[in-house]
Amino acid sequence: MDFHPTEEQTAAAGLAARIFSDLATHERLAEAGTGSDAELWKALTAAGLIAAVEETGLLGLVLLLEEQGRTTAQVPYAATCVYGILPVAAHGSPEQRARLLPALGTGDAVATGAFPARGRITSEGGRLTGTAPAVPWLRDATHVLVPDADRSLWLVRTDAPGVRISPVETTAPWSAGRLTLTGAEAERLGRDGGAYEDTLAAARTAFAGLQAGVCAGSLARAVEYTSTREQFGRPLSTNQGVMLRAADAYMDTEAIRVTAYEAAWRIDQGLPAQEHVLTAAWWASEAGKRVVHAGQHLHGGMGADLDHPVHRHFLWGRQLAAYLGCGSELLAELGASIAESGASASTAEGEQA
């Protein structure tokens, strides 16, 4: 395993870090509310950081999303990449790639996904019917990737007849919406059953990388606060309890990061990665909650202020902890996957004997 980023990935992450730190300020985030920051989105697309995902791979995307997470930048970056650029590039027809990828890369098109599949949407003759209760960034999207009850993937334009979007407020301000489809026309993406699994694995890995950045940002704010806030004549950071809590949060953040890196690297290399993806997602869910709670608690009374910057990290961390499967769901999937792998190995050994 080699998690060292390439020169291209390092350069892209550095550029993203500068853009996010310059534009995703607390004041601008407060103004954005639950919507996207249009100026920031334009800056990312002008820098080529959306289209670059085709070249940097999933590990490169994880690095970029870490930088977004550090500032909780209010743009549909992860959604457009994992539900638009990556699945279209991997499973789209030549015509779909030629038509969709340029628009997604320039930001003229914004994608999101009604993931994971819950069996609420059916397809018949290329038309979809059903509902998805809460789809992140749906109010900003031009296209939504929808899995049907059979886990086939369909791409739907949000302005198509038979598509209705109702605003929904989630824990994090992700411009979410309820998607209602009534015989909505859709185009199939991918012809094999693996397209859904590939997309879900990439999404879980990417959002784990985003969670690593959210946690790193929360911890950085807590370190800065406890290093300057004094109590009884000395900084809070000199108290052993504070140091231990921060150290635990740091170790949890690094666990999220390294498992996300490993899952992304394996996917990029074409290696089996299902169990690694579930491990990364589990760490993002369980450890992510611990870190953002610690970040808020280490701010003391300031952490209870809903307008304080650290509260955004708390909201994002809680949202990411439940998105695409909470810890117990992921652990059950992981156990089933390990059991299935063991059964397959036993069968293969028996046949050889």
Coordinates of C-alpha atoms in Angstrom, one line a residue:
M1 CA 0.0 0.0 0.0
D2 CA 1.3 3.4 -0.9
F3 CA -0.9 6.3 0.3
H4 CA 1.6 9.0 -0.8
P5 CA -0.2 11.4 -3.1
T6 CA 1.1 12.1 -6.6
E7 CA 2.3 15.5 -7.5
E8 CA -1.0 16.2 -9.2
Q9 CA -3.0 15.2 -6.2
T10 CA -0.8 17.2 -3.9
A11 CA -1.1 20.3 -6.1
A12 CA -4.9 19.9 -6.4
A13 CA -5.3 19.6 -2.6
G14 CA -3.1 22.6 -2.0
L15 CA -5.0 24.7 -4.4
A16 CA -8.3 23.5 -2.9
A17 CA -7.1 24.4 0.6
R18 CA -6.3 28.0 -0.5
I19 CA -9.6 28.5 -2.2
F20 CA -11.6 27.0 0.7
S21 CA -9.7 29.0 3.4
D22 CA -10.0 32.3 1.4
L23 CA -13.7 32.0 0.6
A24 CA -15.3 29.6 3.1
T25 CA -15.2 32.1 6.0
H26 CA -17.5 32.1 8.9
E27 CA -19.3 35.2 7.7
R28 CA -19.8 33.8 4.2
L29 CA -21.0 30.5 5.5
A30 CA -23.5 32.3 7.8
E31 CA -24.8 34.2 4.7
A32 CA -25.2 31.1 2.6
G33 CA -27.6 29.5 5.1
T34 CA -28.6 26.1 3.7
G35 CA -27.8 26.9 0.1
S36 CA -24.6 26.8 -1.9
D37 CA -22.0 29.6 -2.1
A38 CA -22.2 30.5 -5.8
E39 CA -18.9 32.4 -5.8
L40 CA -17.0 29.6 -4.2
W41 CA -18.5 27.1 -6.6
K42 CA -17.4 29.3 -9.5
A43 CA -13.9 29.5 -8.0
L44 CA -13.6 25.7 -7.7
T45 CA -14.8 25.2 -11.3
A46 CA -12.5 27.9 -12.7
A47 CA -9.6 26.3 -11.0
G48 CA -10.5 23.0 -12.7
L49 CA -11.0 21.2 -9.3
I50 CA -14.3 19.6 -10.3
A51 CA -13.1 18.2 -13.7
A52 CA -9.8 17.2 -12.1
V53 CA -11.5 14.4 -10.2
E54 CA -11.4 12.2 -13.4
E55 CA -7.6 12.4 -13.3
T56 CA -6.9 12.4 -9.6
G57 CA -8.9 9.3 -8.8
L58 CA -10.9 8.5 -5.7
L59 CA -7.8 9.0 -3.4
G60 CA -7.3 12.4 -4.9
L61 CA -11.0 13.2 -4.3
V62 CA -10.7 12.1 -0.7
L63 CA -7.8 14.6 -0.3
L64 CA -9.8 17.4 -1.8
L65 CA -12.8 16.6 0.4
E66 CA -10.7 16.7 3.5
E67 CA -9.9 20.4 2.6
Q68 CA -13.6 21.1 2.2
G69 CA -14.4 19.4 5.5
R70 CA -11.9 21.5 7.4
T71 CA -13.9 24.6 6.6
T72 CA -17.4 23.0 6.1
A73 CA -17.5 24.9 2.8
Q74 CA -21.1 25.1 1.5
V75 CA -20.9 23.6 -2.0
P76 CA -22.1 20.3 -3.4
Y77 CA -18.6 19.2 -4.2
A78 CA -18.8 15.6 -2.9
A79 CA -22.2 15.0 -4.3
T80 CA -21.4 16.2 -7.8
C81 CA -18.2 14.1 -7.9
V82 CA -19.5 10.8 -6.5
Y83 CA -23.0 10.9 -8.0
G84 CA -22.0 12.6 -11.3
I85 CA -18.5 12.7 -12.6
L86 CA -17.3 9.3 -11.2
P87 CA -20.3 7.1 -12.1
V88 CA -20.7 8.7 -15.5
A89 CA -17.0 8.3 -16.3
A90 CA -17.0 4.7 -15.1
H91 CA -20.4 3.4 -16.3
G92 CA -21.7 5.9 -18.8
S93 CA -21.9 5.2 -22.5
P94 CA -19.6 7.2 -24.9
E95 CA -22.5 9.5 -25.7
Q96 CA -23.3 10.1 -22.0
R97 CA -19.7 10.8 -21.2
A98 CA -19.4 13.3 -24.0
R99 CA -22.6 15.0 -23.1
L100 CA -22.5 15.1 -19.3
L101 CA -18.9 15.2 -18.2
P102 CA -18.0 18.6 -19.7
A103 CA -21.1 20.2 -18.0
L104 CA -20.4 18.6 -14.7
G105 CA -16.7 19.6 -14.9
T106 CA -17.5 23.3 -15.5
G107 CA -20.2 23.4 -12.8
D108 CA -23.0 24.1 -15.2
A109 CA -24.5 20.8 -14.1
V110 CA -24.7 19.8 -10.5
A111 CA -25.4 16.2 -9.5
T112 CA -26.6 14.5 -6.4
G113 CA -27.9 11.0 -5.5
A114 CA -30.9 9.4 -3.8
F115 CA -28.6 7.0 -1.9
P116 CA -28.6 4.5 -0.4
A117 CA -31.3 2.5 -2.2
R118 CA -34.3 1.9 0.1
G119 CA -36.6 0.2 -2.4
R120 CA -39.0 3.1 -2.6
I121 CA -38.6 3.8 -6.3
T122 CA -39.7 1.6 -9.1
S123 CA -38.9 1.8 -12.9
E124 CA -41.0 0.8 -15.8
G125 CA -40.1 1.5 -19.4
G126 CA -37.5 4.1 -18.5
R127 CA -39.9 6.0 -16.2
L128 CA -39.5 6.2 -12.4
T129 CA -42.1 6.4 -9.7
G130 CA -41.6 6.8 -6.0
T131 CA -40.1 9.0 -3.3
A132 CA -36.7 9.6 -1.6
P133 CA -37.4 11.4 1.7
A134 CA -34.2 13.4 2.0
V135 CA -31.6 13.9 -0.8
P136 CA -28.6 16.2 0.0
W137 CA -28.1 19.2 -2.2
L138 CA -31.2 18.4 -4.2
R139 CA -32.4 22.0 -4.3
D140 CA -29.1 23.0 -6.1
A141 CA -28.9 20.0 -8.4
T142 CA -29.7 19.8 -12.1
H143 CA -29.4 15.9 -12.1
V144 CA -30.1 13.3 -9.5
L145 CA -28.8 9.7 -9.7
V146 CA -31.6 7.4 -8.6
P147 CA -31.3 3.7 -7.8
D148 CA -34.6 1.8 -8.3
A149 CA -35.9 -1.2 -6.3
D150 CA -33.6 -3.5 -8.4
R151 CA -30.6 -1.3 -7.8
S152 CA -30.4 -0.2 -11.4
L153 CA -29.1 3.3 -11.8
W154 CA -31.1 6.1 -13.5
L155 CA -30.1 9.7 -14.1
V156 CA -33.0 12.1 -13.8
R157 CA -33.1 15.8 -14.7
T158 CA -34.6 17.7 -11.8
D159 CA -36.6 20.0 -14.2
A160 CA -38.1 17.0 -16.0
P161 CA -41.9 16.5 -16.0
G162 CA -43.0 14.2 -13.2
V163 CA -40.3 15.4 -10.8
R164 CA -41.2 17.4 -7.7
I165 CA -38.8 18.7 -5.1
S166 CA -39.9 19.8 -1.7
P167 CA -37.4 21.5 0.7
V168 CA -36.3 19.4 3.6
E169 CA -34.1 20.6 6.5
T170 CA -31.5 18.1 7.7
T171 CA -29.0 18.3 10.6
A172 CA -26.3 19.9 8.3
P173 CA -27.3 22.7 6.0
W174 CA -27.0 20.7 2.8
S175 CA -29.8 22.3 0.8
A176 CA -31.7 18.9 0.9
G177 CA -35.0 18.1 -0.6
R178 CA -37.7 15.4 -0.8
L179 CA -37.7 13.9 -4.3
T180 CA -41.1 12.7 -5.6
L181 CA -41.2 11.0 -9.0
T182 CA -44.4 10.3 -10.9
G183 CA -43.6 8.6 -14.1
A184 CA -40.5 10.8 -14.5
E185 CA -38.4 10.1 -17.6
A186 CA -34.9 8.8 -16.8
E187 CA -31.9 7.5 -18.6
R188 CA -30.2 4.3 -17.6
L189 CA -26.6 4.6 -16.3
G190 CA -24.6 1.4 -16.6
R191 CA -26.0 -2.0 -17.8
D192 CA -24.5 -4.3 -15.2
G193 CA -25.5 -4.9 -11.6
G194 CA -22.2 -3.6 -10.3
A195 CA -22.8 0.1 -11.1
Y196 CA -24.9 0.7 -7.9
E197 CA -22.3 -1.1 -5.6
D198 CA -19.4 0.8 -7.2
T199 CA -21.2 4.1 -6.7
L200 CA -22.1 3.4 -3.1
A201 CA -18.6 2.3 -2.3
A202 CA -17.1 5.4 -3.8
A203 CA -19.7 7.6 -2.0
R204 CA -19.0 6.0 1.4
T205 CA -15.3 6.4 0.9
A206 CA -15.5 10.0 -0.3
F207 CA -17.8 11.1 2.5
A208 CA -15.5 9.4 5.0
G209 CA -12.8 11.6 3.6
L210 CA -15.1 14.6 4.1
Q211 CA -15.7 13.5 7.7
A212 CA -11.9 13.3 8.3
G213 CA -11.7 17.0 7.3
V214 CA -14.7 18.0 9.4
C215 CA -13.1 16.3 12.4
A216 CA -9.7 17.9 11.7
G217 CA -11.3 21.3 11.5
S218 CA -13.2 20.8 14.7
L219 CA -10.1 19.6 16.6
A220 CA -8.0 22.5 15.2
R221 CA -10.6 25.0 16.5
A222 CA -10.6 23.3 19.9
V223 CA -6.8 23.3 20.1
E224 CA -6.7 27.0 19.3
Y225 CA -9.5 27.8 21.8
T226 CA -8.0 25.8 24.7
S227 CA -4.5 27.2 24.1
T228 CA -5.7 30.8 24.4
R229 CA -8.5 30.5 26.9
E230 CA -7.2 30.8 30.5
Q231 CA -8.7 29.5 33.7
F232 CA -7.1 29.9 37.1
G233 CA -4.2 31.7 35.5
R234 CA -3.2 29.1 32.9
P235 CA -4.4 28.0 29.5
L236 CA -7.1 25.3 29.5
S237 CA -4.9 23.2 27.3
T238 CA -2.5 22.6 30.2
N239 CA -5.2 20.6 32.1
Q240 CA -4.6 16.9 31.8
G241 CA -8.3 16.1 31.2
V242 CA -8.3 18.5 28.2
M243 CA -5.1 17.1 26.8
L244 CA -6.4 13.5 27.0
R245 CA -9.8 14.4 25.4
A246 CA -8.0 16.2 22.5
A247 CA -5.5 13.3 22.1
D248 CA -8.4 10.8 21.8
A249 CA -10.0 13.0 19.2
Y250 CA -6.8 13.2 17.3
M251 CA -6.4 9.5 17.2
D252 CA -10.0 9.0 16.1
T253 CA -9.5 11.6 13.3
E254 CA -6.4 9.8 12.1
A255 CA -8.3 6.5 12.1
I256 CA -11.0 8.0 9.9
R257 CA -8.3 9.4 7.6
V258 CA -6.2 6.3 7.1
T259 CA -9.1 3.9 6.6
A260 CA -10.5 6.3 4.0
Y261 CA -7.2 6.5 2.3
E262 CA -6.8 2.7 2.2
A263 CA -10.3 2.2 0.8
A264 CA -9.8 4.8 -1.9
W265 CA -6.4 3.5 -2.8
R266 CA -7.7 -0.1 -3.2
I267 CA -10.6 1.1 -5.4
D268 CA -8.2 3.1 -7.6
Q269 CA -6.0 0.0 -7.9
G270 CA -8.9 -2.2 -8.9
L271 CA -8.5 -4.4 -5.7
P272 CA -11.3 -5.9 -3.6
A273 CA -12.4 -3.1 -1.3
Q274 CA -15.8 -3.9 0.1
E275 CA -14.7 -4.6 3.6
H276 CA -12.3 -1.7 3.6
V277 CA -15.0 0.7 2.5
L278 CA -17.3 -0.5 5.2
T279 CA -14.5 -0.2 7.8
A280 CA -13.8 3.4 6.7
A281 CA -17.5 4.3 6.8
W282 CA -17.8 2.8 10.2
W283 CA -14.9 4.8 11.6
A284 CA -16.4 7.9 10.0
S285 CA -19.7 7.3 11.7
E286 CA -18.7 6.2 15.1
A287 CA -15.4 8.1 15.6
G288 CA -16.8 11.1 13.8
K289 CA -19.5 11.5 16.4
R290 CA -16.9 11.3 19.2
V291 CA -14.7 13.9 17.6
V292 CA -17.2 16.6 16.9
H293 CA -18.8 16.1 20.4
A294 CA -15.3 16.5 21.9
G295 CA -14.7 19.6 19.8
Q296 CA -17.8 21.2 21.1
H297 CA -17.3 20.2 24.7
L298 CA -13.7 21.5 24.7
H299 CA -15.1 24.9 23.9
G300 CA -17.1 24.9 27.2
G301 CA -20.0 27.3 27.2
M302 CA -18.9 28.8 23.8
G303 CA -19.6 25.4 22.3
A304 CA -23.3 25.8 23.1
D305 CA -23.5 28.9 21.0
L306 CA -25.3 28.0 17.7
D307 CA -23.6 30.8 15.9
H308 CA -20.0 29.7 16.9
P309 CA -18.0 28.2 14.0
V310 CA -17.4 25.0 15.8
H311 CA -21.1 24.3 15.8
R312 CA -21.1 23.9 12.1
H313 CA -18.5 21.1 12.5
F314 CA -20.8 19.5 15.0
L315 CA -23.8 19.6 12.6
W316 CA -21.8 18.3 9.7
G317 CA -20.2 15.5 11.8
R318 CA -23.6 14.3 13.0
Q319 CA -25.1 14.4 9.5
L320 CA -22.1 12.5 8.1
A321 CA -22.3 9.9 10.9
A322 CA -25.8 8.9 9.8
Y323 CA -25.5 9.4 6.0
L324 CA -25.2 6.2 3.9
G325 CA -25.6 4.1 7.0
C326 CA -25.1 4.5 10.7
G327 CA -22.5 2.6 12.7
S328 CA -24.7 -0.4 13.6
E329 CA -25.9 -0.8 10.0
L330 CA -22.4 -0.7 8.6
L331 CA -21.1 -3.2 11.2
A332 CA -23.9 -5.6 10.3
E333 CA -23.0 -5.2 6.6
L334 CA -19.3 -5.7 7.4
G335 CA -20.1 -8.9 9.4
A336 CA -22.2 -10.3 6.6
S337 CA -19.4 -9.5 4.1
I338 CA -16.8 -11.2 6.2
A339 CA -19.0 -14.3 6.7
E340 CA -19.7 -14.5 3.0
S341 CA -16.0 -14.2 2.2
G342 CA -15.2 -17.0 4.7
A343 CA -17.9 -19.2 3.3
S344 CA -16.7 -18.7 -0.3
A345 CA -13.1 -19.5 0.8
S346 CA -14.2 -22.7 2.5
T347 CA -16.2 -23.8 -0.6
A348 CA -13.1 -23.1 -2.8
E349 CA -10.9 -25.2 -0.5
G350 CA -13.4 -28.0 -0.5
E351 CA -13.5 -28.1 -4.2
Q352 CA -9.7 -28.1 -4.4
A353 CA -9.5 -31.0 -2.0

